Coordinates of C-alpha atoms in Angstrom, one line a residue:
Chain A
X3 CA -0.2 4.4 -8.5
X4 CA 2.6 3.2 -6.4
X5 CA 4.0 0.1 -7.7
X6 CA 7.0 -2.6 -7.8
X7 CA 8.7 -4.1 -10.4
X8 CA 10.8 -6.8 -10.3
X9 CA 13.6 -9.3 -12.3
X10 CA 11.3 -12.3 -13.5
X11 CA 12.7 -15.8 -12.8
X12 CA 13.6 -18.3 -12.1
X13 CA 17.1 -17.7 -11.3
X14 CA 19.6 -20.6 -10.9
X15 CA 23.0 -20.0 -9.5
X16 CA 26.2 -22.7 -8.2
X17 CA 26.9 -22.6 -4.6
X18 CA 28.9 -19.8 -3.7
X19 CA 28.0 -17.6 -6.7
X20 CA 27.4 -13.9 -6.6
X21 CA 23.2 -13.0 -5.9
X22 CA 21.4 -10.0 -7.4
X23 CA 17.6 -9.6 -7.5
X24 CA 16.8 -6.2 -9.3
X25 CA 13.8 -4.0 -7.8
X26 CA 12.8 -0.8 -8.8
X27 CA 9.9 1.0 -7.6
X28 CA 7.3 3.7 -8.3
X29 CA 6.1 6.2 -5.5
X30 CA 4.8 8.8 -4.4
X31 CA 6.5 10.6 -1.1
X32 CA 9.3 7.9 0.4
X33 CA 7.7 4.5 0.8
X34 CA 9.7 2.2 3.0
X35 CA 11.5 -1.3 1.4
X36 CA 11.2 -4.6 1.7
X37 CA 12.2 -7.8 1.1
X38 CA 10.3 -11.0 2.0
X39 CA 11.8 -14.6 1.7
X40 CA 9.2 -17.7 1.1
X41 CA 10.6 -20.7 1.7
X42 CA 9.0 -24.1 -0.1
X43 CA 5.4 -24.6 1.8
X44 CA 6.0 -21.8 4.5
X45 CA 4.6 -18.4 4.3
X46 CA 6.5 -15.3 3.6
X47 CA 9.3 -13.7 6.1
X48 CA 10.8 -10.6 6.2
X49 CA 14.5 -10.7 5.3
X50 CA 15.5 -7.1 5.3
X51 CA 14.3 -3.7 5.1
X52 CA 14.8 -0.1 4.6
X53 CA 12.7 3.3 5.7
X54 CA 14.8 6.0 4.3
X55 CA 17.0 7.0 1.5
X56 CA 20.5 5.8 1.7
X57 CA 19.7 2.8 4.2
X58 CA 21.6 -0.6 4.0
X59 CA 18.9 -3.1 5.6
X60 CA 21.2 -6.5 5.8
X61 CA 20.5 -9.9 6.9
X62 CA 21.9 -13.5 6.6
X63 CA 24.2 -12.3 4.3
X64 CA 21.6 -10.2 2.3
X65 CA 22.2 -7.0 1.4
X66 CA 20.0 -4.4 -0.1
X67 CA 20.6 -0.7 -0.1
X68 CA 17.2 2.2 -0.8
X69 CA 18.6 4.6 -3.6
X70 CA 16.1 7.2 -4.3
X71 CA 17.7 8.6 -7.3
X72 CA 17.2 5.2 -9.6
X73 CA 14.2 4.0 -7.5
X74 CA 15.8 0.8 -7.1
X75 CA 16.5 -1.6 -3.7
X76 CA 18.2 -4.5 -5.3
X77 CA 19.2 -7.3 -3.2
X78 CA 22.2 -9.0 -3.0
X79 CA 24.4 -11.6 -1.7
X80 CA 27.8 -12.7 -2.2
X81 CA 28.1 -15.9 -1.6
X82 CA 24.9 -18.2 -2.3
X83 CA 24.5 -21.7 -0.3
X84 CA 21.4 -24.3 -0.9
X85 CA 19.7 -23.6 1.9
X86 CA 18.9 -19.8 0.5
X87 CA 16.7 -21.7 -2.4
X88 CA 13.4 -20.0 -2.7
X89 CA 11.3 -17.0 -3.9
X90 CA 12.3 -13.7 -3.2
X91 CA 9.8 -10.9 -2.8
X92 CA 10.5 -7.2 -3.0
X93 CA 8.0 -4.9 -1.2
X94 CA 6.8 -1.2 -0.7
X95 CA 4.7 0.2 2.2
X96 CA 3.0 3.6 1.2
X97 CA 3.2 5.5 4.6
X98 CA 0.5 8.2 2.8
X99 CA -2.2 5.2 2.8
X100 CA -0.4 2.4 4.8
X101 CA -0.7 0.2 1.2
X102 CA 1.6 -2.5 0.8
X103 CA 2.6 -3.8 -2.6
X104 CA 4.5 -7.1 -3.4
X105 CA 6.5 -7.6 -6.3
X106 CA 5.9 -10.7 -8.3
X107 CA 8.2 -13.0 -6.6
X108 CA 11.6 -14.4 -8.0
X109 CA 12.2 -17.9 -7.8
X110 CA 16.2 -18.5 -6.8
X111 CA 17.5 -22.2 -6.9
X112 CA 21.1 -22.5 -5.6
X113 CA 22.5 -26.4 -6.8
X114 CA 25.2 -27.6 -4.8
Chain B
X18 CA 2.9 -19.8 20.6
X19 CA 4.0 -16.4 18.6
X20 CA 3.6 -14.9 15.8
X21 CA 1.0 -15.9 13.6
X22 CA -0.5 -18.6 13.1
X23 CA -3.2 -20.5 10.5
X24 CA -5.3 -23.5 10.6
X25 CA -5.6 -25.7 8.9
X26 CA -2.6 -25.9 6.3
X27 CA -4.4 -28.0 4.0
X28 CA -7.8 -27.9 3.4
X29 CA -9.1 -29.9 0.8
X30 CA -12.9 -28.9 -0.3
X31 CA -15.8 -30.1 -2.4
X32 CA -17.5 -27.2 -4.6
X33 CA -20.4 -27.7 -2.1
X34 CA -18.8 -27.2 1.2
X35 CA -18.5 -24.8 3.4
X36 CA -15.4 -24.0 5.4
X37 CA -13.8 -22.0 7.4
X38 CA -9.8 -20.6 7.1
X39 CA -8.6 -19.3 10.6
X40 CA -5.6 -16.7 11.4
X41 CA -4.5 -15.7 15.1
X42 CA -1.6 -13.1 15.7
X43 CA 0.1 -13.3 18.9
X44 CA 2.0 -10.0 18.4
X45 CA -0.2 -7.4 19.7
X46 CA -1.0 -5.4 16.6
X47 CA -3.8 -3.7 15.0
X48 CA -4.4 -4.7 11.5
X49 CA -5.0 -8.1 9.5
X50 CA -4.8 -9.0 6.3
X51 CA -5.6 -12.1 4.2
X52 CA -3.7 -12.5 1.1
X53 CA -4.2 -15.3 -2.1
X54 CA -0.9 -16.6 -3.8
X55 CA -1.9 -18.6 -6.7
X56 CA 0.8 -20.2 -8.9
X57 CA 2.3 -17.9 -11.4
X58 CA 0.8 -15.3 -10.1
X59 CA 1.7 -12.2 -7.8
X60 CA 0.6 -11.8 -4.6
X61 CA -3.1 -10.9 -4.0
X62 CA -4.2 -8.5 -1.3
X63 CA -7.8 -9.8 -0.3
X64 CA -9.0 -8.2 3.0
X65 CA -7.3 -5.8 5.3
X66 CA -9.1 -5.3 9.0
X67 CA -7.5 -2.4 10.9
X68 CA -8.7 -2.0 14.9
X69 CA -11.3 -4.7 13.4
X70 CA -12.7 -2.5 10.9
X71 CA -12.9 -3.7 7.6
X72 CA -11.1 -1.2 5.5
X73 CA -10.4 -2.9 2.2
X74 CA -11.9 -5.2 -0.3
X75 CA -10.7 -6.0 -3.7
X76 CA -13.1 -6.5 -5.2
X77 CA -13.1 -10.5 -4.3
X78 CA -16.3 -12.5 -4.8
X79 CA -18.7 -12.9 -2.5
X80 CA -18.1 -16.5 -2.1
X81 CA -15.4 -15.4 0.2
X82 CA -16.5 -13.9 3.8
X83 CA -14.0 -12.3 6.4
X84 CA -14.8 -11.9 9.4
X85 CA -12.8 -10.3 12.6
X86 CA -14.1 -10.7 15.5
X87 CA -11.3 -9.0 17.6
X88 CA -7.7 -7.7 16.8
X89 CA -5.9 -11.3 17.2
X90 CA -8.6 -13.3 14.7
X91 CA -9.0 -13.6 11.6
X92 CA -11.3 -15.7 9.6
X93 CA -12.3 -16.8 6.1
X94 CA -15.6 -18.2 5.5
X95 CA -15.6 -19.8 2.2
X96 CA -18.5 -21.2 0.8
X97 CA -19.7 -22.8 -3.2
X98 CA -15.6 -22.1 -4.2
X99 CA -15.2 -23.1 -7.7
X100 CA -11.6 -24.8 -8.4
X101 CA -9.8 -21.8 -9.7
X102 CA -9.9 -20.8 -5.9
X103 CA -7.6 -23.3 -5.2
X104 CA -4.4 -21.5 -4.0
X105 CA -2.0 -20.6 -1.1
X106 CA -4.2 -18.3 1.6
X107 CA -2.1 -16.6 3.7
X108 CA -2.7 -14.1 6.4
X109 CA -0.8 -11.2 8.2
X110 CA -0.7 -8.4 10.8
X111 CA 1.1 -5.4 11.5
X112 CA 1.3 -2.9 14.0
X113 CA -1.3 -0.6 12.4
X114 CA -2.9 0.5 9.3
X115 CA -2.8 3.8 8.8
X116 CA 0.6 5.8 8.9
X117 CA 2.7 6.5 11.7
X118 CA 6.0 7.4 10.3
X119 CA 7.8 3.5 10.8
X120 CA 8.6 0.9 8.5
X121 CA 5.3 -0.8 9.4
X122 CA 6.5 -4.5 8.1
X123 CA 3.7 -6.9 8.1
X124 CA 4.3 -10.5 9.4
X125 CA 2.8 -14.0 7.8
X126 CA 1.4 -16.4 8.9
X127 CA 2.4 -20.4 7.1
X128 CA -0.7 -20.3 4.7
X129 CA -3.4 -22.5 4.4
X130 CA -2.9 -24.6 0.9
X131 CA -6.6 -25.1 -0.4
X132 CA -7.8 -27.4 -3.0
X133 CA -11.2 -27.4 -4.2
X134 CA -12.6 -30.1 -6.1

């Protein structure tokens, strides 16, 4: 079954460092991408996304691009502050049954 | 207000009780979904309602009772929880359920953090 894998955590970085969150996926067909933000005791918001193969979805900084040939919609960012502390969330939607699957979350802590 | 919303956001609960978890979306679309987030562990789809159909159930105890009363409410009846139930609830919509060729991204709600004694 469709299916998303991503880095385990928790990741700590300095302010200003370089961001990447690995995601890879399993699918059948072309799913479209996601990735959801949680911020401490809020619920989950979408941050980017992407619906085809090739697509850059970008947001506050973020960056993630859908490359079908390694399955993969890493996330990035190249300059972390404090205020983008919190758990990151990568995400499928299966347009064949309209499933959603989550990823297991990574937890990002940026120190000042 | 927009978006969606969820009350209460903390419910604290003997093993007794009976309670009631409450989602509204003010976004015009078609399907519902509540979702538990326990610590350590990923996300966990519970209930989706599409048109206010129930169309999936993973197999979560019976203890737990949705209900959907029209396309902008969502509920959770809860009653006899044991304390492993304790967790973050959280609800969303999207536009619809099944397929339509768009990126179909679902939208949350704040959560509802429950503790059961």
């Amino acid at each position: 079954g469709d299916s998303v894998t991503q880095m385990e955590g928790p990741v700590t970085l300095s302010e200003e460092a370089f961001l990447t969150i690995n995601c890879t996926y399993t699918a059948t067909g072309y799913p479209s991408l996601f990735w959801y933000v949680q911020y401490p005791g809020e619920g989950l918001q979408l941050l980017l996304k992407a619906t085809k193969a090739d697509d850059k979805g970008s947001n506050k900084g973020f960056e993630a691009t859908y490359r079908k040939e390694t399955t993969s919609f890493h996330l990035e960012k190249g300059s972390v502050q404090v205020s983008d502390s919190a758990v990151y969330f990568c995400a499928l939607s299966d347009r064949a049954g309209n499933q959603f699957y989550f990823g297991t979350g990574t937890s990002l802590t940026v120190i000042p | 207000e927009t978006g969606v919303t969820q009350t209460p956001r903390h419910l604290v609960m003997g093993m007794t009780n009976k309670k009631s978890l409450k989602c509204e979306q003010h976004l015009g679309h078609n399907a519902m979904y509540w979702y538990k987030q326990s610590a350590k562990k990923p996300l966990e789809l519970m209930f989706v309602y599409s048109l206010e159909e129930r169309v999936e159930n993973n197999s979560v105890p019976s203890r737990f009772s949705p209900e959907c009363p029209n396309s902008s409410h969502l509920f959770l009846h809860l009653h006899t929880l044991q304390p492993e139930d304790s967790a973050l609830y959280l609800c969303a919509s999207s536009q619809d359920k099944a397929g339509t060729g768009f990126s179909n991204e679902q939208f949350f709600g704040p959560g509802t953090r429950l503790t059961v004694l």
